[in-house]
PDB file of C-alpha atoms in Angstrom:
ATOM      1  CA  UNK A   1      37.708 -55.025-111.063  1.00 84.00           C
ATOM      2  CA  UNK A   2      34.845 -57.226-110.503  1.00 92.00           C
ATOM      3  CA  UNK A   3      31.856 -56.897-111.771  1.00 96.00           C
ATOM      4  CA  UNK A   4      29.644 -59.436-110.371  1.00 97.00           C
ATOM      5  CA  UNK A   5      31.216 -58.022-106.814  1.00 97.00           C
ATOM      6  CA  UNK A   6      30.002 -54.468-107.451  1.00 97.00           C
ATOM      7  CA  UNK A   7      26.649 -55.523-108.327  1.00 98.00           C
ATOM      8  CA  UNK A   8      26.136 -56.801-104.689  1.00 98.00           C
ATOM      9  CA  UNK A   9      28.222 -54.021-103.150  1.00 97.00           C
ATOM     10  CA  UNK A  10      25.409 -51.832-105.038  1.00 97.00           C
ATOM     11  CA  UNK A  11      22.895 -53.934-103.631  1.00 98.00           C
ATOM     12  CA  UNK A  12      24.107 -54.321-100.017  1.00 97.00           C
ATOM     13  CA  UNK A  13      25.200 -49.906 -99.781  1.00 95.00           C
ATOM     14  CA  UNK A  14      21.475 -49.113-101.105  1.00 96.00           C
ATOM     15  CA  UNK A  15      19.738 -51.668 -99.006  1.00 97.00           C
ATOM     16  CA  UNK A  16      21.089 -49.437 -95.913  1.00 97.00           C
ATOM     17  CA  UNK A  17      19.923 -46.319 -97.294  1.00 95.00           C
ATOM     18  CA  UNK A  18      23.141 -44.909 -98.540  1.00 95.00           C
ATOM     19  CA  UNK A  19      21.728 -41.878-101.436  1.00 94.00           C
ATOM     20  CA  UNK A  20      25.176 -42.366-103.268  1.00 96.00           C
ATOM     21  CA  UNK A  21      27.911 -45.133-104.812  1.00 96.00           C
ATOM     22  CA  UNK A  22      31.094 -44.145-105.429  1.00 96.00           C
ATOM     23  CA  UNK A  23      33.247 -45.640-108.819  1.00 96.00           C
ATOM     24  CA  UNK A  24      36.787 -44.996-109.470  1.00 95.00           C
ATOM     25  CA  UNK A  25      36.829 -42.175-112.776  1.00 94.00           C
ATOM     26  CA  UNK A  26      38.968 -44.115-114.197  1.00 91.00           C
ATOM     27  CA  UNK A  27      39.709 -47.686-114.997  1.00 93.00           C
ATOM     28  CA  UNK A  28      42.204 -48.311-117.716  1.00 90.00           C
ATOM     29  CA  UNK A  29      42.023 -52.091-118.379  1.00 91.00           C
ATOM     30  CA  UNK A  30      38.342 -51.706-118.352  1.00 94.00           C
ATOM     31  CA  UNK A  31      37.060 -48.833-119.945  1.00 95.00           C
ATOM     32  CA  UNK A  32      33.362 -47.768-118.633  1.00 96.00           C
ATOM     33  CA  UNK A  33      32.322 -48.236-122.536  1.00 97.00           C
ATOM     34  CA  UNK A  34      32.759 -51.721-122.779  1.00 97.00           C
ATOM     35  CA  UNK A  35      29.800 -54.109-122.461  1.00 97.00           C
ATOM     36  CA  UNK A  36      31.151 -55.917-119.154  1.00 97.00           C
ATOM     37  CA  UNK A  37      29.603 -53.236-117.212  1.00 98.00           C
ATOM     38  CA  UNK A  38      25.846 -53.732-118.531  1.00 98.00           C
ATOM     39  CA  UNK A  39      24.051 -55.576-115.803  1.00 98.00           C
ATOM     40  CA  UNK A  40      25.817 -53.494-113.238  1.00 98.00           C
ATOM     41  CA  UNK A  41      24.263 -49.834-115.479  1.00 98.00           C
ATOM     42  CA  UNK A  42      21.386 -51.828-114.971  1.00 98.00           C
ATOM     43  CA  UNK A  43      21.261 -52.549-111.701  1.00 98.00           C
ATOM     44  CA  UNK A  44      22.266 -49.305-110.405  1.00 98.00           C
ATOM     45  CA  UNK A  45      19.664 -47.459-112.459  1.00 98.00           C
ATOM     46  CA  UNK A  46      16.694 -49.868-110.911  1.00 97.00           C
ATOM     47  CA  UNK A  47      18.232 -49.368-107.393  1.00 97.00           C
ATOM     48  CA  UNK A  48      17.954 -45.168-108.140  1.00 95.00           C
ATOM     49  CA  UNK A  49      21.184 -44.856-105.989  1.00 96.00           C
ATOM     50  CA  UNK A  50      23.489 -41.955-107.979  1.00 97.00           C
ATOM     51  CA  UNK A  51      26.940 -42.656-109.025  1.00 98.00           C
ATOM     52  CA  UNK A  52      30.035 -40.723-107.516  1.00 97.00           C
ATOM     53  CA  UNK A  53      33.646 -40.603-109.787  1.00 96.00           C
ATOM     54  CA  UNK A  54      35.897 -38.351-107.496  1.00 93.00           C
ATOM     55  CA  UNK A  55      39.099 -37.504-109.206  1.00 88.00           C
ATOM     56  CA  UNK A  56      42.062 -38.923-107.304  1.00 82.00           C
ATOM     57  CA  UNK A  57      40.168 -42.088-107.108  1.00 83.00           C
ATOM     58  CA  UNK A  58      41.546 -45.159-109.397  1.00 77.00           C
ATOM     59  CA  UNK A  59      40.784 -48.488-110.178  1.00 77.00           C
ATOM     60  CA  UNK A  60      44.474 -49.779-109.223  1.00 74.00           C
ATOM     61  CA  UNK A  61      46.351 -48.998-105.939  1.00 67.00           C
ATOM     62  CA  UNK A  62      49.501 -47.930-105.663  1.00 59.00           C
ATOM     63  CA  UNK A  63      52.242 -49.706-102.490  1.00 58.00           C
ATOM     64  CA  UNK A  64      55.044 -46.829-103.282  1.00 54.00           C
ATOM     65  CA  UNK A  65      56.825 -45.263-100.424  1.00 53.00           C
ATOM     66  CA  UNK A  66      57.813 -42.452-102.315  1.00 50.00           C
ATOM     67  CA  UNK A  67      56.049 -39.150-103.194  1.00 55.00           C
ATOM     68  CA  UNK A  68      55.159 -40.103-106.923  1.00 64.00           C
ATOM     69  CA  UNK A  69      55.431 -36.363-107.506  1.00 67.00           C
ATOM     70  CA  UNK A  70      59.394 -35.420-106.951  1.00 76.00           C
ATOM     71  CA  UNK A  71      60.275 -33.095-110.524  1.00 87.00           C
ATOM     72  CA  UNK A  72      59.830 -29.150-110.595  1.00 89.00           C
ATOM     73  CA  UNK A  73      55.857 -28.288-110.944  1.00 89.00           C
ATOM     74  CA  UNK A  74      54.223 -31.654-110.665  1.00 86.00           C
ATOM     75  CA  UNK A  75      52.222 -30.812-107.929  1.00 84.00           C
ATOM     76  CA  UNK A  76      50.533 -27.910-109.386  1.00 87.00           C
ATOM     77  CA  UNK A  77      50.376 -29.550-112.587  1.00 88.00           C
ATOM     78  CA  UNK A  78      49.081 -32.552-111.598  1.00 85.00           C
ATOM     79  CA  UNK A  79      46.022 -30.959-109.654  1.00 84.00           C
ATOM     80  CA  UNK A  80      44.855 -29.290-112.657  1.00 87.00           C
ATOM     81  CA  UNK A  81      45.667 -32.399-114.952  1.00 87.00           C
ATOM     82  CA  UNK A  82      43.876 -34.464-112.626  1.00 84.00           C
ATOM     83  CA  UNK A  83      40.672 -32.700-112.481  1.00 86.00           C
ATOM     84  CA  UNK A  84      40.718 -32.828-116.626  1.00 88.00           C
ATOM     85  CA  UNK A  85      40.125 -36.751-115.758  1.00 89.00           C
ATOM     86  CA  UNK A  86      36.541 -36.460-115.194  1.00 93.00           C
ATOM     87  CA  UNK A  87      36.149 -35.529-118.813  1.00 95.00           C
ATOM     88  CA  UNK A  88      36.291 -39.317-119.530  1.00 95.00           C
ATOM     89  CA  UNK A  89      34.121 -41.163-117.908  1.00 96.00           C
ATOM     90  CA  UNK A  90      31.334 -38.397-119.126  1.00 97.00           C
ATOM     91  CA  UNK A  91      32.479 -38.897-122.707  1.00 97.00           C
ATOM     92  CA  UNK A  92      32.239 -42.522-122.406  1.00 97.00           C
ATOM     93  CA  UNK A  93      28.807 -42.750-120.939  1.00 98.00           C
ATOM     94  CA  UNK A  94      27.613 -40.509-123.278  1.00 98.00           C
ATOM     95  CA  UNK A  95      29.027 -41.899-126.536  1.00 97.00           C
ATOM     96  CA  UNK A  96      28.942 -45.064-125.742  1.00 97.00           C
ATOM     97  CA  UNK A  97      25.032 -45.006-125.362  1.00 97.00           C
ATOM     98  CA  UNK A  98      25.315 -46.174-121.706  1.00 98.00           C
ATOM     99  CA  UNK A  99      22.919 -43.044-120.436  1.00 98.00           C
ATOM    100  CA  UNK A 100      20.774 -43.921-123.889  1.00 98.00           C
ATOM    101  CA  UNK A 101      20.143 -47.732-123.063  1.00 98.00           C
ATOM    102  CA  UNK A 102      19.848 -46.854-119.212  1.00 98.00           C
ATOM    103  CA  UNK A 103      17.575 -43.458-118.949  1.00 98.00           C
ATOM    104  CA  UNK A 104      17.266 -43.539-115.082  1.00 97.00           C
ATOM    105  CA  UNK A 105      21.165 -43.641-114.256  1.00 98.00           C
ATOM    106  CA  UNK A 106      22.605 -40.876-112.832  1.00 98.00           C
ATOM    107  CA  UNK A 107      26.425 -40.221-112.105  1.00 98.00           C
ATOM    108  CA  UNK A 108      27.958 -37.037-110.446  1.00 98.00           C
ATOM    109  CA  UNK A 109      31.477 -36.020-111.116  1.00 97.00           C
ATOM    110  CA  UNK A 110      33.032 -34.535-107.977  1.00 95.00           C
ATOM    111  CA  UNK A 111      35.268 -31.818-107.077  1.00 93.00           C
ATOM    112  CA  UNK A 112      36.501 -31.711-110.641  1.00 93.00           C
ATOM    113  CA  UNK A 113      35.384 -28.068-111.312  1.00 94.00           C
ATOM    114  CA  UNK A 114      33.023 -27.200-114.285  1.00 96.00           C
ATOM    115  CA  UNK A 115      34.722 -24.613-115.671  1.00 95.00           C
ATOM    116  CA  UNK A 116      36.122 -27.180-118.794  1.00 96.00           C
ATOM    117  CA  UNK A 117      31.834 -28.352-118.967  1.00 97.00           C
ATOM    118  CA  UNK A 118      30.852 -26.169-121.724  1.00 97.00           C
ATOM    119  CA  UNK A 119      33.580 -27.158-123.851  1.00 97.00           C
ATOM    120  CA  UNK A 120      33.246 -30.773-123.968  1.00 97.00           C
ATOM    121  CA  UNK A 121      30.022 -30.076-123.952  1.00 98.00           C
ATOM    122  CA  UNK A 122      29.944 -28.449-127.292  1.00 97.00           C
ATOM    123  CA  UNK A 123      32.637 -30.252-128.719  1.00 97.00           C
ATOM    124  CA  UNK A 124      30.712 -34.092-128.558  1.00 97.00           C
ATOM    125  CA  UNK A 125      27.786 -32.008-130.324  1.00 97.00           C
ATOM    126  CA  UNK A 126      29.924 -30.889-132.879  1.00 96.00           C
ATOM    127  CA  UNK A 127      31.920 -33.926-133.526  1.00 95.00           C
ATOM    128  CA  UNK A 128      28.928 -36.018-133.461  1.00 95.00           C
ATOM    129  CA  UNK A 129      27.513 -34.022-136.071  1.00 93.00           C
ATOM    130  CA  UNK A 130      30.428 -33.462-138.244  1.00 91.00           C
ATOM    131  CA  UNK A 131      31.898 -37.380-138.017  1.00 87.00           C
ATOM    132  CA  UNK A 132      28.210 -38.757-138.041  1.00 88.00           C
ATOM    133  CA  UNK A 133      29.417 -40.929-140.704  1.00 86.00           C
ATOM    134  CA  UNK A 134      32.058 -42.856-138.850  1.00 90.00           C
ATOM    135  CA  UNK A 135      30.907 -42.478-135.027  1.00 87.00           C
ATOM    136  CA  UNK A 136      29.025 -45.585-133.786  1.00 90.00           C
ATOM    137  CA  UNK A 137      26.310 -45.854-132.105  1.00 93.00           C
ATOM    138  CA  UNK A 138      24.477 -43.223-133.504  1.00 93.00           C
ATOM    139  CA  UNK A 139      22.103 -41.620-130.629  1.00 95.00           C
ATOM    140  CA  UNK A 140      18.978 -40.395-130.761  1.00 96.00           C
ATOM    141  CA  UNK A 141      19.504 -37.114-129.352  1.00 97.00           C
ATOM    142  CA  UNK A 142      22.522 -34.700-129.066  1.00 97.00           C
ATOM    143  CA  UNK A 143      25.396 -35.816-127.031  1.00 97.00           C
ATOM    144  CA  UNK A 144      25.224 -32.521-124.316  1.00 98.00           C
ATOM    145  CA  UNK A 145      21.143 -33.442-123.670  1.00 98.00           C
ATOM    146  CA  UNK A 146      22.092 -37.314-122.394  1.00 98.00           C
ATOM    147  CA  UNK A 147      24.915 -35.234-119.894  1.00 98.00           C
ATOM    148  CA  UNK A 148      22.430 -32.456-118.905  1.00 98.00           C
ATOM    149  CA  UNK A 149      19.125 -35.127-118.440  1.00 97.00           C
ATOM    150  CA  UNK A 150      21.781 -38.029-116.139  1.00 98.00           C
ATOM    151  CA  UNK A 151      24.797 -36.268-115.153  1.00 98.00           C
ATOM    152  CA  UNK A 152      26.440 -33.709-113.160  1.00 98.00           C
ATOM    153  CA  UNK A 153      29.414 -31.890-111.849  1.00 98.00           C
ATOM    154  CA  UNK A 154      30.835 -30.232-108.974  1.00 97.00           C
ATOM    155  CA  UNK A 155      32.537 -27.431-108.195  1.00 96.00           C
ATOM    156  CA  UNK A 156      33.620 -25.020-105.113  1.00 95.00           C
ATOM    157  CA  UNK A 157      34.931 -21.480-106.446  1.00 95.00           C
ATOM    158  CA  UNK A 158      34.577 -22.051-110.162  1.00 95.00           C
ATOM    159  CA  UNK A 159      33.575 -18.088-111.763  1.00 95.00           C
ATOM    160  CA  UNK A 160      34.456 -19.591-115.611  1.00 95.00           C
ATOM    161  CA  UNK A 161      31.769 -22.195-115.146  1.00 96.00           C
ATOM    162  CA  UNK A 162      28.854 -20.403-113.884  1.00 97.00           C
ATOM    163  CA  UNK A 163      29.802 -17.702-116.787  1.00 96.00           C
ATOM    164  CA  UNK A 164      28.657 -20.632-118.825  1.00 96.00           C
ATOM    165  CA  UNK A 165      25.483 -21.903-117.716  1.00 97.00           C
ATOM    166  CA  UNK A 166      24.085 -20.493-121.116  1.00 95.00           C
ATOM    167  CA  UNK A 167      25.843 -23.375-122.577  1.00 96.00           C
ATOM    168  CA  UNK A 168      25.526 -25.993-119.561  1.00 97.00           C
ATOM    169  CA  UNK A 169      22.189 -24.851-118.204  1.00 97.00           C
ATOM    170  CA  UNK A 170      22.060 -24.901-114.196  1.00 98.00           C
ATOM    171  CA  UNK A 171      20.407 -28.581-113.421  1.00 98.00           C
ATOM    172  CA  UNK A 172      23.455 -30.300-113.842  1.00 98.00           C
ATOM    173  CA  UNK A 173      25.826 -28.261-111.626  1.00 98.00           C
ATOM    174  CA  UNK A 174      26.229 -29.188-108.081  1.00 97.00           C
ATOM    175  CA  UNK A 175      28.334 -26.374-105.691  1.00 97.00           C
ATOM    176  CA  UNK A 176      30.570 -27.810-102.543  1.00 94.00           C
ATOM    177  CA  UNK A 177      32.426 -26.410 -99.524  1.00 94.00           C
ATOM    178  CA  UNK A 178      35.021 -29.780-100.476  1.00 90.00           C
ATOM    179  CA  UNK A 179      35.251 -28.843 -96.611  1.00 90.00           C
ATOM    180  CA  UNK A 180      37.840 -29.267 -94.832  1.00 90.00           C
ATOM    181  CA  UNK A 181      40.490 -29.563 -97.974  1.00 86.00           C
ATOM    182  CA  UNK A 182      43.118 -26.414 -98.394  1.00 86.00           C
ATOM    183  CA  UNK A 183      41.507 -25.838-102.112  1.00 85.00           C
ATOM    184  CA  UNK A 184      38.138 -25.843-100.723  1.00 90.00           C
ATOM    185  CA  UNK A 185      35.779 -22.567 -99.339  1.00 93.00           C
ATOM    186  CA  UNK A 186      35.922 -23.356 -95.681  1.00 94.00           C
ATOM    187  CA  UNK A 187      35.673 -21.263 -93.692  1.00 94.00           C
ATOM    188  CA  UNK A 188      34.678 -18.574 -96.343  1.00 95.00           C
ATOM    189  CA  UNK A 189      32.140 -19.889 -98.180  1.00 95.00           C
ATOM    190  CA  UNK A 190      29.179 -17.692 -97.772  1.00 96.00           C
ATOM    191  CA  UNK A 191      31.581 -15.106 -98.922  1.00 97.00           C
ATOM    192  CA  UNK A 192      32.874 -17.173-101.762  1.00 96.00           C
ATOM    193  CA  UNK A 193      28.848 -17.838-102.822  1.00 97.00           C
ATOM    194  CA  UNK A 194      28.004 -14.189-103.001  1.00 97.00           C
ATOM    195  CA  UNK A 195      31.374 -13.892-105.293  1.00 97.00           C
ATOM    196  CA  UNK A 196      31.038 -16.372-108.096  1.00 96.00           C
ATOM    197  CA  UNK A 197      27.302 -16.620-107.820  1.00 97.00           C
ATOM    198  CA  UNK A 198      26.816 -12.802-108.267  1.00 96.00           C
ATOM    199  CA  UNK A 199      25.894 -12.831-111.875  1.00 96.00           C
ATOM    200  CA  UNK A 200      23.683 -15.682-111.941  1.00 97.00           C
ATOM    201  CA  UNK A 201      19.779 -15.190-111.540  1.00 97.00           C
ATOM    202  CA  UNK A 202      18.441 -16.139-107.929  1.00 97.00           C
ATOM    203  CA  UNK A 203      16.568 -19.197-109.859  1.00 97.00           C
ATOM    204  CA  UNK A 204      19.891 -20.744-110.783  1.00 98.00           C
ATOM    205  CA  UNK A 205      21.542 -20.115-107.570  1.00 97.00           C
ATOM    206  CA  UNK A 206      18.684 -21.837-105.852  1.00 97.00           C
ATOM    207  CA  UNK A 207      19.257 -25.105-107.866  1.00 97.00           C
ATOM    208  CA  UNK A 208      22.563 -25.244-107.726  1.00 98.00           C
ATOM    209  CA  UNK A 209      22.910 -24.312-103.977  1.00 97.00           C
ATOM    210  CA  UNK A 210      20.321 -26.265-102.729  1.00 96.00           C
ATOM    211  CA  UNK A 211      17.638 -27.449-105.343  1.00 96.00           C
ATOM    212  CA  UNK A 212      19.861 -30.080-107.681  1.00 97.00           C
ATOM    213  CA  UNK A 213      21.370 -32.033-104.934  1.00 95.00           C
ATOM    214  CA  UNK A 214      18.060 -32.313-102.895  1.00 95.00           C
ATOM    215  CA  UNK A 215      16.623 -34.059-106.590  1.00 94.00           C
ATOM    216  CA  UNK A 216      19.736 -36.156-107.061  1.00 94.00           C
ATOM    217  CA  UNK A 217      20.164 -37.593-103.665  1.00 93.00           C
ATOM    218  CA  UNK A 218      16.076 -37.594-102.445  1.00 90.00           C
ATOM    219  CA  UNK A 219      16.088 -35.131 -99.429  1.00 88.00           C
ATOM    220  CA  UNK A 220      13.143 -33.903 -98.176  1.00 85.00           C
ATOM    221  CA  UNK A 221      12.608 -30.172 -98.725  1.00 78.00           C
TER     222      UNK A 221
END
């Protein structure tokens, strides 16, 4: 909500040492593709601090009193529609030429699952390709290899995705305990690993596990 403000927040969180900055996914009066939010892509991608979009988290808050979910279904509904959020603010960057103009920003989306990757994924190829005479800005390379160089997801017991890392590749996928939430692995995780990992090759598992976050956030391994 204000730009200026975030651009010292950036600043200030980064001259402590924090490794990440968190952004709401969403903000619907000021879309992430509009030019507003230039010097702040800027200045986060000269700072090398990596962006965070959790779903749940919005631009606006809310002062109801009342559970905003009272009809039949809307919780379980909402959890999956929720987590389908994250699919904008990667379309947005990517399209939009944000990761094109700044090459050294990086962005995670978190505990959004990957298993919906591959398909947006493939489908910003495609339409780039097919629509290449309406969509503006034309970029120089393919939609998916902007996501797959800046960006990345993820995920705690997510088999669909990791059948897809022919699609996705492994660098971009992040795996999480989301410890100590009710969806999350805790206390089972090392059980959970060995179950949706048990398909993928022991190179993949290592970046995922252990290999992509120590890149993204600078720890010493």
């Amino acid at each position: 909500n204000d730009v200026p403000g975030a651009i010292e927040e950036a600043k200030r969180v980064a001259s402590l040492g924090f490794r990440s900055l968190s952004i709401p996914t969403d903000v619907p009066h000021l879309p992430y593709n509009m030019p507003d939010y230039e010097p702040f892509w800027a200045t986060v991608a000269e700072l090398g601090i990596t962006l965070a979009m959790h779903i749940f988290s919005e631009a606006v808050t809310s002062d109801a009193t009342t559970p905003s979910r009272a009809a039949p279904g809307d919780d379980l509904a909402y959890e999956i529609i929720d987590q389908a959020v994250a699919m904008k603010p990667l379309c947005l960057f990517v399209a939009s030429g944000v990761l094109e103009r700044h090459p050294a920003l990086k962005f995670v989306l978190v505990e959004c699952g990957i298993g919906w990757l591959a398909w947006v994924l493939q489908s910003l190829d495609q339409i780039n390709e097919k629509r290449h005479m309406w969509i503006q800005p034309r970029l120089e390379l393919k939609p998916s290899e902007y996501f797959k160089r800046q960006g990345a997801a993820t995920f705690a017991d997510d088999e669909v995705g990791l059948d897809n890392i022919g699609i996705t590749g492994a660098d971009c996928l992040l795996w999480g305990n989301d410890y100590p939430h009710d969806e999350g692995t805790f206390p089972h995780s090392r059980q959970v690993i060995e179950r949706v990992f048990r398909n993928v090759s022991d190179e993949d598992c290592k970046k995922i596990l252990h290999d992509n976050p120590a890149r993204l956030y600078g720890f010493t391994v």
